[in-house]
Amino acid sequence: MKGHAHGKIILIGEHSVVYGHPAIALPFKAGETRCRLETHSEDRITSPFYNGLLNDADETFAPIVLLIRTLRKALGIGPFNHVLESDIPVGAGLGSSAAIAAAIVRAYYASANVSLTDALLFKWVQYSEKNAHDNPSGIDALTVIHDHPWYFTKARKEPLDGRLDAFLVVADSQERTPTRDAVRHVASQQGTYRFNAAMEILSKRVIDSKAAYKDGDLLSLGKAMNQAMEALFSLGLSTKKLDALIKTAKMNGALAAKLSGGGMGGCMIALCENDVTARKVQNALEKNYGTRTWVTRI
Ligand code: PMV
C-alpha cells in the first residue's frame, strides 16, 4: 500500500507563527514524498537516507521510528519494509519531515483499510513533528496534507483564496541548521527589543500580505516579503549564502526575495512577476551558485 504527500513553502511569517502570529504557507507540489509498505519479516526502512532495520536506525530517525511504532500499535498491522522515496530536499525548510510523516500515515491507513480524515492525519503529522522539534506551530503539518494555501495562526486556520498569477523561484542554499536550533536561537532572544520589534513587523507584514494576496497585488506582497526578510535578518536567521542568493534574485528582476522556513540555511524564495523573469532569476542562481532551484506558479 502506498501514501504520498507534497512539500510546503512558507511565503511569509516563519518564526513569528511560533509565537501566535499569522503566517501564509503554500503547497510545494514540485516536491513529493512517497511511502510504500511491503510485507516483511521484520520492520525495516529502505530509503535514500537510511537502509536497515527500524531498531537499528540512529537518533536522526527517532521521530519516524516512533511514528511507525505508534502506527503499528494503533492499527495492529505490520511488520513492513517501509520504502521511502522523496524529491523534497531534507532539512531545507520545504516540509520534508512533515511530508515523510504524512506519506507514512496515509500508507498505513490505506493498508489497514481504515478511513483517515484530514483532522486525524493532521494530528498524526503534528505528533511526529513534535518529536522532531520542540514546539512546531503546525503550519508544516497542515500545508503538506492540503492542496491549497493557508492563512494560519495556531488558533485559527483559514484557507487562503486568491490568484496572484505570479511565480516563485525556490533555491536551496545547501546549508543546513535543524529547525529546532533555529527556533531555539529565536527563543533565546525573547524579551529583547530586537525580538519584540521583529515580531511586530512580521505580524503586520503577514496581515498586509493576506490582503495583497487576495487582491493579486504583487507589488505590495513583494514589499511585505522584503520587510519580513529584514526582520528575520535582525534575528540572526540569515547566512552569507542566503544573503547572496537574495541579492542575485533581486538583481535579476525578482520583486522580493527572502528565506523560507527555519532559516540559518535552507531555502530562499524569490517572487517574480512572470515566467521570463523567473527563468532569468533561476539561471542566474544556478550559474553563480550551482544551486538546486525550482520554479513554481502561485
Ligand atoms: O520546518 P521548517 O524549517 O520549514 O520551519 C518551520 C517554520 C518555523 O516557523 C520556523 C517553525 C514552526 O514550527 O512554525
PDB file of C-alpha atoms and ligand atoms in Angstrom:
ATOM      1  CA  MET A   1       0.000   0.000   0.000  1.00  0.00           C
ATOM      2  CA  LYS A   2       1.163   3.489  -0.804  1.00  0.00           C
ATOM      3  CA  GLY A   3       0.922   7.011   0.598  1.00  0.00           C
ATOM      4  CA  HIS A   4       2.289  10.295  -0.638  1.00  0.00           C
ATOM      5  CA  ALA A   5       2.488  13.985   0.334  1.00  0.00           C
ATOM      6  CA  HIS A   6       3.872  17.166  -1.202  1.00  0.00           C
ATOM      7  CA  GLY A   7       6.115  19.722   0.480  1.00  0.00           C
ATOM      8  CA  LYS A   8       5.320  23.247   1.640  1.00  0.00           C
ATOM      9  CA  ILE A   9       6.636  26.772   1.164  1.00  0.00           C
ATOM     10  CA  ILE A  10       6.224  29.399   3.865  1.00  0.00           C
ATOM     11  CA  LEU A  11       5.565  32.583   1.930  1.00  0.00           C
ATOM     12  CA  ILE A  12       5.797  34.807   4.998  1.00  0.00           C
ATOM     13  CA  GLY A  13       5.511  34.537   8.785  1.00  0.00           C
ATOM     14  CA  GLU A  14       8.009  31.824   9.734  1.00  0.00           C
ATOM     15  CA  HIS A  15       9.165  32.018  13.355  1.00  0.00           C
ATOM     16  CA  SER A  16       6.622  34.659  14.396  1.00  0.00           C
ATOM     17  CA  VAL A  17       3.976  31.949  13.777  1.00  0.00           C
ATOM     18  CA  VAL A  18       5.502  30.013  16.696  1.00  0.00           C
ATOM     19  CA  TYR A  19       4.501  32.935  18.977  1.00  0.00           C
ATOM     20  CA  GLY A  20       0.856  33.020  17.886  1.00  0.00           C
ATOM     21  CA  HIS A  21       1.202  35.457  14.957  1.00  0.00           C
ATOM     22  CA  PRO A  22      -0.143  34.620  11.479  1.00  0.00           C
ATOM     23  CA  ALA A  23       1.746  33.105   8.544  1.00  0.00           C
ATOM     24  CA  ILE A  24       0.968  32.209   4.941  1.00  0.00           C
ATOM     25  CA  ALA A  25       2.032  28.857   3.541  1.00  0.00           C
ATOM     26  CA  LEU A  26       1.592  27.268   0.120  1.00  0.00           C
ATOM     27  CA  PRO A  27       1.794  23.682  -1.090  1.00  0.00           C
ATOM     28  CA  PHE A  28       5.121  22.864  -2.794  1.00  0.00           C
ATOM     29  CA  LYS A  29       3.947  20.434  -5.432  1.00  0.00           C
ATOM     30  CA  ALA A  30       7.281  20.211  -7.247  1.00  0.00           C
ATOM     31  CA  GLY A  31       8.478  18.063  -4.359  1.00  0.00           C
ATOM     32  CA  GLU A  32       6.786  14.868  -3.253  1.00  0.00           C
ATOM     33  CA  THR A  33       7.437  12.114  -0.721  1.00  0.00           C
ATOM     34  CA  ARG A  34       6.157   8.572  -1.221  1.00  0.00           C
ATOM     35  CA  CYS A  35       5.886   5.616   1.149  1.00  0.00           C
ATOM     36  CA  ARG A  36       5.215   2.024   0.057  1.00  0.00           C
ATOM     37  CA  LEU A  37       4.611  -0.721   2.623  1.00  0.00           C
ATOM     38  CA  GLU A  38       5.848  -4.200   1.697  1.00  0.00           C
ATOM     39  CA  THR A  39       5.025  -7.146   3.942  1.00  0.00           C
ATOM     40  CA  HIS A  40       8.280  -8.267   5.583  1.00  0.00           C
ATOM     41  CA  SER A  41       9.515 -10.497   8.414  1.00  0.00           C
ATOM     42  CA  GLU A  42      10.831  -7.509  10.408  1.00  0.00           C
ATOM     43  CA  ASP A  43      10.265  -3.755  10.326  1.00  0.00           C
ATOM     44  CA  ARG A  44      12.840  -2.066   8.122  1.00  0.00           C
ATOM     45  CA  ILE A  45      13.332   1.138   6.173  1.00  0.00           C
ATOM     46  CA  THR A  46      14.566   1.346   2.590  1.00  0.00           C
ATOM     47  CA  SER A  47      15.260   4.961   1.688  1.00  0.00           C
ATOM     48  CA  PRO A  48      17.848   7.402   0.329  1.00  0.00           C
ATOM     49  CA  PHE A  49      18.526   8.479   3.937  1.00  0.00           C
ATOM     50  CA  TYR A  50      18.723   5.116   5.721  1.00  0.00           C
ATOM     51  CA  ASN A  51      18.618   1.439   4.806  1.00  0.00           C
ATOM     52  CA  GLY A  52      18.253  -1.137   7.538  1.00  0.00           C
ATOM     53  CA  LEU A  53      16.203  -2.449  10.432  1.00  0.00           C
ATOM     54  CA  LEU A  54      13.899   0.010  12.183  1.00  0.00           C
ATOM     55  CA  ASN A  55      15.504  -0.928  15.504  1.00  0.00           C
ATOM     56  CA  ASP A  56      18.988  -0.001  14.255  1.00  0.00           C
ATOM     57  CA  ALA A  57      18.105   3.475  12.924  1.00  0.00           C
ATOM     58  CA  ASP A  58      20.066   6.258  14.616  1.00  0.00           C
ATOM     59  CA  GLU A  59      18.844   9.323  16.553  1.00  0.00           C
ATOM     60  CA  THR A  60      18.129  11.404  13.431  1.00  0.00           C
ATOM     61  CA  PHE A  61      15.419   8.892  12.543  1.00  0.00           C
ATOM     62  CA  ALA A  62      13.889   8.810  16.038  1.00  0.00           C
ATOM     63  CA  PRO A  63      10.692  10.747  15.124  1.00  0.00           C
ATOM     64  CA  ILE A  64      10.000   8.433  12.153  1.00  0.00           C
ATOM     65  CA  VAL A  65      10.763   5.312  14.195  1.00  0.00           C
ATOM     66  CA  LEU A  66       8.410   6.472  16.946  1.00  0.00           C
ATOM     67  CA  LEU A  67       5.704   7.317  14.411  1.00  0.00           C
ATOM     68  CA  ILE A  68       5.960   3.866  12.809  1.00  0.00           C
ATOM     69  CA  ARG A  69       5.884   2.048  16.180  1.00  0.00           C
ATOM     70  CA  THR A  70       2.837   4.053  17.297  1.00  0.00           C
ATOM     71  CA  LEU A  71       1.008   3.469  14.000  1.00  0.00           C
ATOM     72  CA  ARG A  72       1.763  -0.263  14.162  1.00  0.00           C
ATOM     73  CA  LYS A  73       0.239  -0.435  17.644  1.00  0.00           C
ATOM     74  CA  ALA A  74      -2.756   1.759  16.824  1.00  0.00           C
ATOM     75  CA  LEU A  75      -3.698  -0.117  13.651  1.00  0.00           C
ATOM     76  CA  GLY A  76      -2.413  -3.589  14.542  1.00  0.00           C
ATOM     77  CA  ILE A  77      -0.671  -4.198  11.204  1.00  0.00           C
ATOM     78  CA  GLY A  78       2.888  -4.982  10.049  1.00  0.00           C
ATOM     79  CA  PRO A  79       5.769  -5.700  10.130  1.00  0.00           C
ATOM     80  CA  PHE A  80       6.741  -3.952   6.905  1.00  0.00           C
ATOM     81  CA  ASN A  81       9.601  -2.865   4.773  1.00  0.00           C
ATOM     82  CA  HIS A  82       8.924   0.895   4.555  1.00  0.00           C
ATOM     83  CA  VAL A  83      10.127   2.003   1.133  1.00  0.00           C
ATOM     84  CA  LEU A  84      10.521   5.782   1.211  1.00  0.00           C
ATOM     85  CA  GLU A  85      11.262   7.994  -1.779  1.00  0.00           C
ATOM     86  CA  SER A  86      11.423  11.775  -1.774  1.00  0.00           C
ATOM     87  CA  ASP A  87      12.360  14.618  -4.061  1.00  0.00           C
ATOM     88  CA  ILE A  88      11.947  17.202  -1.291  1.00  0.00           C
ATOM     89  CA  PRO A  89      15.409  18.143  -0.012  1.00  0.00           C
ATOM     90  CA  VAL A  90      15.813  17.191   3.646  1.00  0.00           C
ATOM     91  CA  GLY A  91      16.192  19.952   6.243  1.00  0.00           C
ATOM     92  CA  ALA A  92      15.782  22.715   3.653  1.00  0.00           C
ATOM     93  CA  GLY A  93      12.607  24.325   5.034  1.00  0.00           C
ATOM     94  CA  LEU A  94      10.348  22.727   2.412  1.00  0.00           C
ATOM     95  CA  GLY A  95       8.461  20.488   4.810  1.00  0.00           C
ATOM     96  CA  SER A  96      10.336  17.258   4.159  1.00  0.00           C
ATOM     97  CA  SER A  97       9.869  15.815   7.681  1.00  0.00           C
ATOM     98  CA  ALA A  98       6.123  16.563   7.726  1.00  0.00           C
ATOM     99  CA  ALA A  99       5.694  15.168   4.198  1.00  0.00           C
ATOM    100  CA  ILE A 100       7.508  11.927   5.123  1.00  0.00           C
ATOM    101  CA  ALA A 101       5.253  11.554   8.164  1.00  0.00           C
ATOM    102  CA  ALA A 102       2.100  12.256   6.105  1.00  0.00           C
ATOM    103  CA  ALA A 103       3.113   9.718   3.420  1.00  0.00           C
ATOM    104  CA  ILE A 104       3.748   7.039   6.075  1.00  0.00           C
ATOM    105  CA  VAL A 105       0.439   7.683   7.871  1.00  0.00           C
ATOM    106  CA  ARG A 106      -1.512   7.574   4.593  1.00  0.00           C
ATOM    107  CA  ALA A 107       0.189   4.306   3.607  1.00  0.00           C
ATOM    108  CA  TYR A 108      -0.657   2.746   6.989  1.00  0.00           C
ATOM    109  CA  TYR A 109      -4.320   3.749   6.905  1.00  0.00           C
ATOM    110  CA  ALA A 110      -4.652   2.526   3.300  1.00  0.00           C
ATOM    111  CA  SER A 111      -3.045  -0.759   4.319  1.00  0.00           C
ATOM    112  CA  ALA A 112      -5.355  -1.186   7.313  1.00  0.00           C
ATOM    113  CA  ASN A 113      -8.317  -0.162   5.136  1.00  0.00           C
ATOM    114  CA  VAL A 114      -9.332   2.415   7.751  1.00  0.00           C
ATOM    115  CA  SER A 115     -10.642   5.817   6.651  1.00  0.00           C
ATOM    116  CA  LEU A 116      -8.418   8.758   7.516  1.00  0.00           C
ATOM    117  CA  THR A 117      -9.889  12.241   7.972  1.00  0.00           C
ATOM    118  CA  ASP A 118      -7.801  15.371   7.367  1.00  0.00           C
ATOM    119  CA  ALA A 119      -8.129  16.202  11.070  1.00  0.00           C
ATOM    120  CA  LEU A 120      -6.739  12.825  12.127  1.00  0.00           C
ATOM    121  CA  LEU A 121      -3.939  12.997   9.558  1.00  0.00           C
ATOM    122  CA  PHE A 122      -3.026  16.459  10.866  1.00  0.00           C
ATOM    123  CA  LYS A 123      -2.870  15.048  14.419  1.00  0.00           C
ATOM    124  CA  TRP A 124      -0.547  12.236  13.367  1.00  0.00           C
ATOM    125  CA  VAL A 125       1.785  14.510  11.400  1.00  0.00           C
ATOM    126  CA  GLN A 126       1.853  17.050  14.199  1.00  0.00           C
ATOM    127  CA  TYR A 127       2.637  14.227  16.661  1.00  0.00           C
ATOM    128  CA  SER A 128       5.653  13.335  14.523  1.00  0.00           C
ATOM    129  CA  GLU A 129       6.683  16.996  14.129  1.00  0.00           C
ATOM    130  CA  LYS A 130       6.570  17.419  17.924  1.00  0.00           C
ATOM    131  CA  ASN A 131       9.046  14.584  18.243  1.00  0.00           C
ATOM    132  CA  ALA A 132      11.252  16.258  15.610  1.00  0.00           C
ATOM    133  CA  HIS A 133      11.331  19.759  17.104  1.00  0.00           C
ATOM    134  CA  ASP A 134      10.253  21.252  20.409  1.00  0.00           C
ATOM    135  CA  ASN A 135       7.337  23.472  19.584  1.00  0.00           C
ATOM    136  CA  PRO A 136       6.072  23.172  15.997  1.00  0.00           C
ATOM    137  CA  SER A 137       3.371  25.676  15.113  1.00  0.00           C
ATOM    138  CA  GLY A 138       1.542  23.105  12.950  1.00  0.00           C
ATOM    139  CA  ILE A 139       1.935  25.070   9.721  1.00  0.00           C
ATOM    140  CA  ASP A 140       4.055  22.343   8.097  1.00  0.00           C
ATOM    141  CA  ALA A 141       1.669  19.557   9.122  1.00  0.00           C
ATOM    142  CA  LEU A 142      -1.319  21.454   7.762  1.00  0.00           C
ATOM    143  CA  THR A 143       0.181  22.562   4.448  1.00  0.00           C
ATOM    144  CA  VAL A 144       1.679  19.222   3.378  1.00  0.00           C
ATOM    145  CA  ILE A 145      -1.714  17.487   3.620  1.00  0.00           C
ATOM    146  CA  HIS A 146      -3.768  20.046   1.662  1.00  0.00           C
ATOM    147  CA  ASP A 147      -3.625  21.277  -1.917  1.00  0.00           C
ATOM    148  CA  HIS A 148      -4.259  24.963  -1.286  1.00  0.00           C
ATOM    149  CA  PRO A 149      -2.643  27.930   0.534  1.00  0.00           C
ATOM    150  CA  TRP A 150      -3.360  28.692   4.186  1.00  0.00           C
ATOM    151  CA  TYR A 151      -3.543  31.794   6.322  1.00  0.00           C
ATOM    152  CA  PHE A 152      -2.561  30.215   9.586  1.00  0.00           C
ATOM    153  CA  THR A 153      -2.337  31.033  13.245  1.00  0.00           C
ATOM    154  CA  LYS A 154      -2.032  28.414  15.964  1.00  0.00           C
ATOM    155  CA  ALA A 155      -5.602  29.276  16.987  1.00  0.00           C
ATOM    156  CA  ARG A 156      -7.220  29.619  13.547  1.00  0.00           C
ATOM    157  CA  LYS A 157      -6.609  28.017  10.172  1.00  0.00           C
ATOM    158  CA  GLU A 158      -8.126  29.725   7.136  1.00  0.00           C
ATOM    159  CA  PRO A 159      -7.838  28.529   3.525  1.00  0.00           C
ATOM    160  CA  LEU A 160      -6.490  31.460   1.510  1.00  0.00           C
ATOM    161  CA  ASP A 161      -8.254  32.257  -1.760  1.00  0.00           C
ATOM    162  CA  GLY A 162      -6.963  34.486  -4.490  1.00  0.00           C
ATOM    163  CA  ARG A 163      -4.919  34.151  -7.596  1.00  0.00           C
ATOM    164  CA  LEU A 164      -1.692  36.019  -7.768  1.00  0.00           C
ATOM    165  CA  ASP A 165      -0.648  34.917 -11.217  1.00  0.00           C
ATOM    166  CA  ALA A 166       2.993  35.100 -10.247  1.00  0.00           C
ATOM    167  CA  PHE A 167       5.994  32.790  -9.933  1.00  0.00           C
ATOM    168  CA  LEU A 168       8.224  31.781  -7.076  1.00  0.00           C
ATOM    169  CA  VAL A 169      11.791  30.687  -7.627  1.00  0.00           C
ATOM    170  CA  VAL A 170      12.943  28.409  -4.824  1.00  0.00           C
ATOM    171  CA  ALA A 171      16.702  27.978  -4.350  1.00  0.00           C
ATOM    172  CA  ASP A 172      18.441  25.616  -1.932  1.00  0.00           C
ATOM    173  CA  SER A 173      21.382  27.294  -0.162  1.00  0.00           C
ATOM    174  CA  GLN A 174      22.702  23.794   0.562  1.00  0.00           C
ATOM    175  CA  GLU A 175      23.429  24.981   4.102  1.00  0.00           C
ATOM    176  CA  ARG A 176      21.566  23.268   6.932  1.00  0.00           C
ATOM    177  CA  THR A 177      20.601  24.135  10.506  1.00  0.00           C
ATOM    178  CA  PRO A 178      18.000  21.933  12.210  1.00  0.00           C
ATOM    179  CA  THR A 179      14.687  23.776  12.643  1.00  0.00           C
ATOM    180  CA  ARG A 180      14.893  23.003  16.370  1.00  0.00           C
ATOM    181  CA  ASP A 181      18.156  25.003  16.642  1.00  0.00           C
ATOM    182  CA  ALA A 182      16.828  27.939  14.606  1.00  0.00           C
ATOM    183  CA  VAL A 183      13.669  28.051  16.755  1.00  0.00           C
ATOM    184  CA  ARG A 184      15.821  27.944  19.920  1.00  0.00           C
ATOM    185  CA  HIS A 185      18.025  30.725  18.549  1.00  0.00           C
ATOM    186  CA  VAL A 186      14.957  32.949  18.215  1.00  0.00           C
ATOM    187  CA  ALA A 187      13.572  31.856  21.605  1.00  0.00           C
ATOM    188  CA  SER A 188      16.845  32.883  23.272  1.00  0.00           C
ATOM    189  CA  GLN A 189      16.137  36.489  22.185  1.00  0.00           C
ATOM    190  CA  GLN A 190      12.711  36.712  23.851  1.00  0.00           C
ATOM    191  CA  GLY A 191      12.275  39.812  25.984  1.00  0.00           C
ATOM    192  CA  THR A 192      14.755  41.879  23.942  1.00  0.00           C
ATOM    193  CA  TYR A 193      13.801  44.984  21.984  1.00  0.00           C
ATOM    194  CA  ARG A 194      15.042  43.267  18.809  1.00  0.00           C
ATOM    195  CA  PHE A 195      12.741  40.269  19.329  1.00  0.00           C
ATOM    196  CA  ASN A 196       9.660  42.402  20.031  1.00  0.00           C
ATOM    197  CA  ALA A 197      10.313  44.691  17.073  1.00  0.00           C
ATOM    198  CA  ALA A 198      10.829  41.742  14.711  1.00  0.00           C
ATOM    199  CA  MET A 199       7.632  40.021  15.872  1.00  0.00           C
ATOM    200  CA  GLU A 200       5.617  43.198  15.372  1.00  0.00           C
ATOM    201  CA  ILE A 201       6.970  43.746  11.855  1.00  0.00           C
ATOM    202  CA  LEU A 202       6.464  40.116  10.868  1.00  0.00           C
ATOM    203  CA  SER A 203       2.915  40.048  12.182  1.00  0.00           C
ATOM    204  CA  LYS A 204       1.947  43.281  10.388  1.00  0.00           C
ATOM    205  CA  ARG A 205       3.573  42.291   7.116  1.00  0.00           C
ATOM    206  CA  VAL A 206       1.738  38.947   7.097  1.00  0.00           C
ATOM    207  CA  ILE A 207      -1.579  40.766   7.530  1.00  0.00           C
ATOM    208  CA  ASP A 208      -0.607  43.079   4.641  1.00  0.00           C
ATOM    209  CA  SER A 209       0.343  40.039   2.574  1.00  0.00           C
ATOM    210  CA  LYS A 210      -3.031  38.399   3.110  1.00  0.00           C
ATOM    211  CA  ALA A 211      -4.775  41.463   1.648  1.00  0.00           C
ATOM    212  CA  ALA A 212      -2.243  41.703  -1.188  1.00  0.00           C
ATOM    213  CA  TYR A 213      -2.641  38.001  -1.954  1.00  0.00           C
ATOM    214  CA  LYS A 214      -6.425  38.293  -2.161  1.00  0.00           C
ATOM    215  CA  ASP A 215      -6.207  41.404  -4.360  1.00  0.00           C
ATOM    216  CA  GLY A 216      -3.477  39.984  -6.588  1.00  0.00           C
ATOM    217  CA  ASP A 217      -1.348  42.996  -5.602  1.00  0.00           C
ATOM    218  CA  LEU A 218       2.149  41.734  -6.319  1.00  0.00           C
ATOM    219  CA  LEU A 219       3.986  44.946  -5.515  1.00  0.00           C
ATOM    220  CA  SER A 220       2.515  45.145  -2.001  1.00  0.00           C
ATOM    221  CA  LEU A 221       3.183  41.465  -1.427  1.00  0.00           C
ATOM    222  CA  GLY A 222       6.794  41.911  -2.558  1.00  0.00           C
ATOM    223  CA  LYS A 223       7.269  44.886  -0.257  1.00  0.00           C
ATOM    224  CA  ALA A 224       5.905  42.916   2.705  1.00  0.00           C
ATOM    225  CA  MET A 225       8.151  39.925   1.934  1.00  0.00           C
ATOM    226  CA  ASN A 226      11.258  42.126   1.730  1.00  0.00           C
ATOM    227  CA  GLN A 227      10.442  43.786   5.053  1.00  0.00           C
ATOM    228  CA  ALA A 228       9.807  40.398   6.633  1.00  0.00           C
ATOM    229  CA  MET A 229      13.257  39.319   5.452  1.00  0.00           C
ATOM    230  CA  GLU A 230      14.804  42.342   7.183  1.00  0.00           C
ATOM    231  CA  ALA A 231      13.126  41.276  10.430  1.00  0.00           C
ATOM    232  CA  LEU A 232      14.332  37.675  10.008  1.00  0.00           C
ATOM    233  CA  PHE A 233      17.827  39.024   9.293  1.00  0.00           C
ATOM    234  CA  SER A 234      17.753  41.086  12.506  1.00  0.00           C
ATOM    235  CA  LEU A 235      17.028  37.881  14.447  1.00  0.00           C
ATOM    236  CA  GLY A 236      20.207  36.307  13.029  1.00  0.00           C
ATOM    237  CA  LEU A 237      18.405  33.824  10.774  1.00  0.00           C
ATOM    238  CA  SER A 238      20.201  34.621   7.535  1.00  0.00           C
ATOM    239  CA  THR A 239      23.616  33.478   6.327  1.00  0.00           C
ATOM    240  CA  LYS A 240      26.117  34.964   3.887  1.00  0.00           C
ATOM    241  CA  LYS A 241      24.970  32.451   1.272  1.00  0.00           C
ATOM    242  CA  LEU A 242      21.279  33.291   1.747  1.00  0.00           C
ATOM    243  CA  ASP A 243      22.128  37.000   1.553  1.00  0.00           C
ATOM    244  CA  ALA A 244      23.996  36.382  -1.707  1.00  0.00           C
ATOM    245  CA  LEU A 245      21.125  34.343  -3.202  1.00  0.00           C
ATOM    246  CA  ILE A 246      18.662  37.085  -2.227  1.00  0.00           C
ATOM    247  CA  LYS A 247      20.856  39.783  -3.778  1.00  0.00           C
ATOM    248  CA  THR A 248      21.254  37.819  -7.018  1.00  0.00           C
ATOM    249  CA  ALA A 249      17.500  37.194  -7.252  1.00  0.00           C
ATOM    250  CA  LYS A 250      16.714  40.886  -6.816  1.00  0.00           C
ATOM    251  CA  MET A 251      19.437  41.996  -9.242  1.00  0.00           C
ATOM    252  CA  ASN A 252      17.848  39.773 -11.863  1.00  0.00           C
ATOM    253  CA  GLY A 253      14.384  41.215 -11.520  1.00  0.00           C
ATOM    254  CA  ALA A 254      12.696  39.485  -8.551  1.00  0.00           C
ATOM    255  CA  LEU A 255      10.222  41.757  -6.761  1.00  0.00           C
ATOM    256  CA  ALA A 256      11.175  40.233  -3.435  1.00  0.00           C
ATOM    257  CA  ALA A 257      13.389  37.548  -2.002  1.00  0.00           C
ATOM    258  CA  LYS A 258      13.589  36.045   1.454  1.00  0.00           C
ATOM    259  CA  LEU A 259      14.490  32.916   3.339  1.00  0.00           C
ATOM    260  CA  SER A 260      11.674  30.403   3.763  1.00  0.00           C
ATOM    261  CA  GLY A 261      11.293  28.011   6.706  1.00  0.00           C
ATOM    262  CA  GLY A 262      13.571  27.809   9.711  1.00  0.00           C
ATOM    263  CA  GLY A 263      16.454  29.663   8.033  1.00  0.00           C
ATOM    264  CA  MET A 264      20.168  29.724   9.048  1.00  0.00           C
ATOM    265  CA  GLY A 265      20.471  27.924   5.703  1.00  0.00           C
ATOM    266  CA  GLY A 266      17.740  26.041   3.896  1.00  0.00           C
ATOM    267  CA  CYS A 267      15.865  27.680   1.057  1.00  0.00           C
ATOM    268  CA  MET A 268      15.372  31.123  -0.396  1.00  0.00           C
ATOM    269  CA  ILE A 269      12.227  32.115  -2.289  1.00  0.00           C
ATOM    270  CA  ALA A 270      12.046  34.893  -4.886  1.00  0.00           C
ATOM    271  CA  LEU A 271       8.778  36.449  -6.053  1.00  0.00           C
ATOM    272  CA  CYS A 272       8.703  37.099  -9.816  1.00  0.00           C
ATOM    273  CA  GLU A 273       6.074  38.827 -11.936  1.00  0.00           C
ATOM    274  CA  ASN A 274       6.236  36.455 -14.857  1.00  0.00           C
ATOM    275  CA  ASP A 275       7.778  33.328 -16.241  1.00  0.00           C
ATOM    276  CA  VAL A 276      10.510  35.166 -18.152  1.00  0.00           C
ATOM    277  CA  THR A 277      11.825  36.900 -15.024  1.00  0.00           C
ATOM    278  CA  ALA A 278      11.534  33.683 -13.023  1.00  0.00           C
ATOM    279  CA  ARG A 279      13.698  31.837 -15.589  1.00  0.00           C
ATOM    280  CA  LYS A 280      16.226  34.683 -15.596  1.00  0.00           C
ATOM    281  CA  VAL A 281      16.463  34.560 -11.786  1.00  0.00           C
ATOM    282  CA  GLN A 282      16.705  30.778 -11.859  1.00  0.00           C
ATOM    283  CA  ASN A 283      19.509  30.822 -14.446  1.00  0.00           C
ATOM    284  CA  ALA A 284      21.474  33.435 -12.513  1.00  0.00           C
ATOM    285  CA  LEU A 285      21.188  31.454  -9.263  1.00  0.00           C
ATOM    286  CA  GLU A 286      22.210  28.213 -10.953  1.00  0.00           C
ATOM    287  CA  LYS A 287      25.076  29.780 -12.901  1.00  0.00           C
ATOM    288  CA  ASN A 288      26.550  31.720  -9.976  1.00  0.00           C
ATOM    289  CA  TYR A 289      25.991  29.243  -7.157  1.00  0.00           C
ATOM    290  CA  GLY A 290      25.377  25.854  -8.792  1.00  0.00           C
ATOM    291  CA  THR A 291      22.380  25.647  -6.535  1.00  0.00           C
ATOM    292  CA  ARG A 292      19.298  23.455  -6.980  1.00  0.00           C
ATOM    293  CA  THR A 293      16.269  25.546  -7.957  1.00  0.00           C
ATOM    294  CA  TRP A 294      12.590  25.111  -8.716  1.00  0.00           C
ATOM    295  CA  VAL A 295      10.117  27.461 -10.372  1.00  0.00           C
ATOM    296  CA  THR A 296       6.553  27.232  -9.169  1.00  0.00           C
ATOM    297  CA  ARG A 297       3.453  29.164 -10.160  1.00  0.00           C
ATOM    298  CA  ILE A 298       1.430  30.745  -7.371  1.00  0.00           C
TER     299      ILE A 298
HETATM  300  O1  PMV B   1      10.453  23.151   9.319  1.00  0.00           O
HETATM  301  P1  PMV B   1      10.860  24.438   8.707  1.00  0.00           P
HETATM  302  O2  PMV B   1      12.332  24.657   8.675  1.00  0.00           O
HETATM  303  O3  PMV B   1      10.172  24.719   7.433  1.00  0.00           O
HETATM  304  O4  PMV B   1      10.368  25.614   9.722  1.00  0.00           O
HETATM  305  C1  PMV B   1       9.069  25.714  10.103  1.00  0.00           C
HETATM  306  C2  PMV B   1       8.718  27.127  10.372  1.00  0.00           C
HETATM  307  C3  PMV B   1       9.004  27.689  11.753  1.00  0.00           C
HETATM  308  O5  PMV B   1       8.136  28.800  11.883  1.00  0.00           O
HETATM  309  C4  PMV B   1      10.435  28.156  11.867  1.00  0.00           C
HETATM  310  C5  PMV B   1       8.732  26.688  12.864  1.00  0.00           C
HETATM  311  C6  PMV B   1       7.268  26.351  13.055  1.00  0.00           C
HETATM  312  O6  PMV B   1       7.018  25.367  13.760  1.00  0.00           O
HETATM  313  O7  PMV B   1       6.386  27.046  12.560  1.00  0.00           O
END
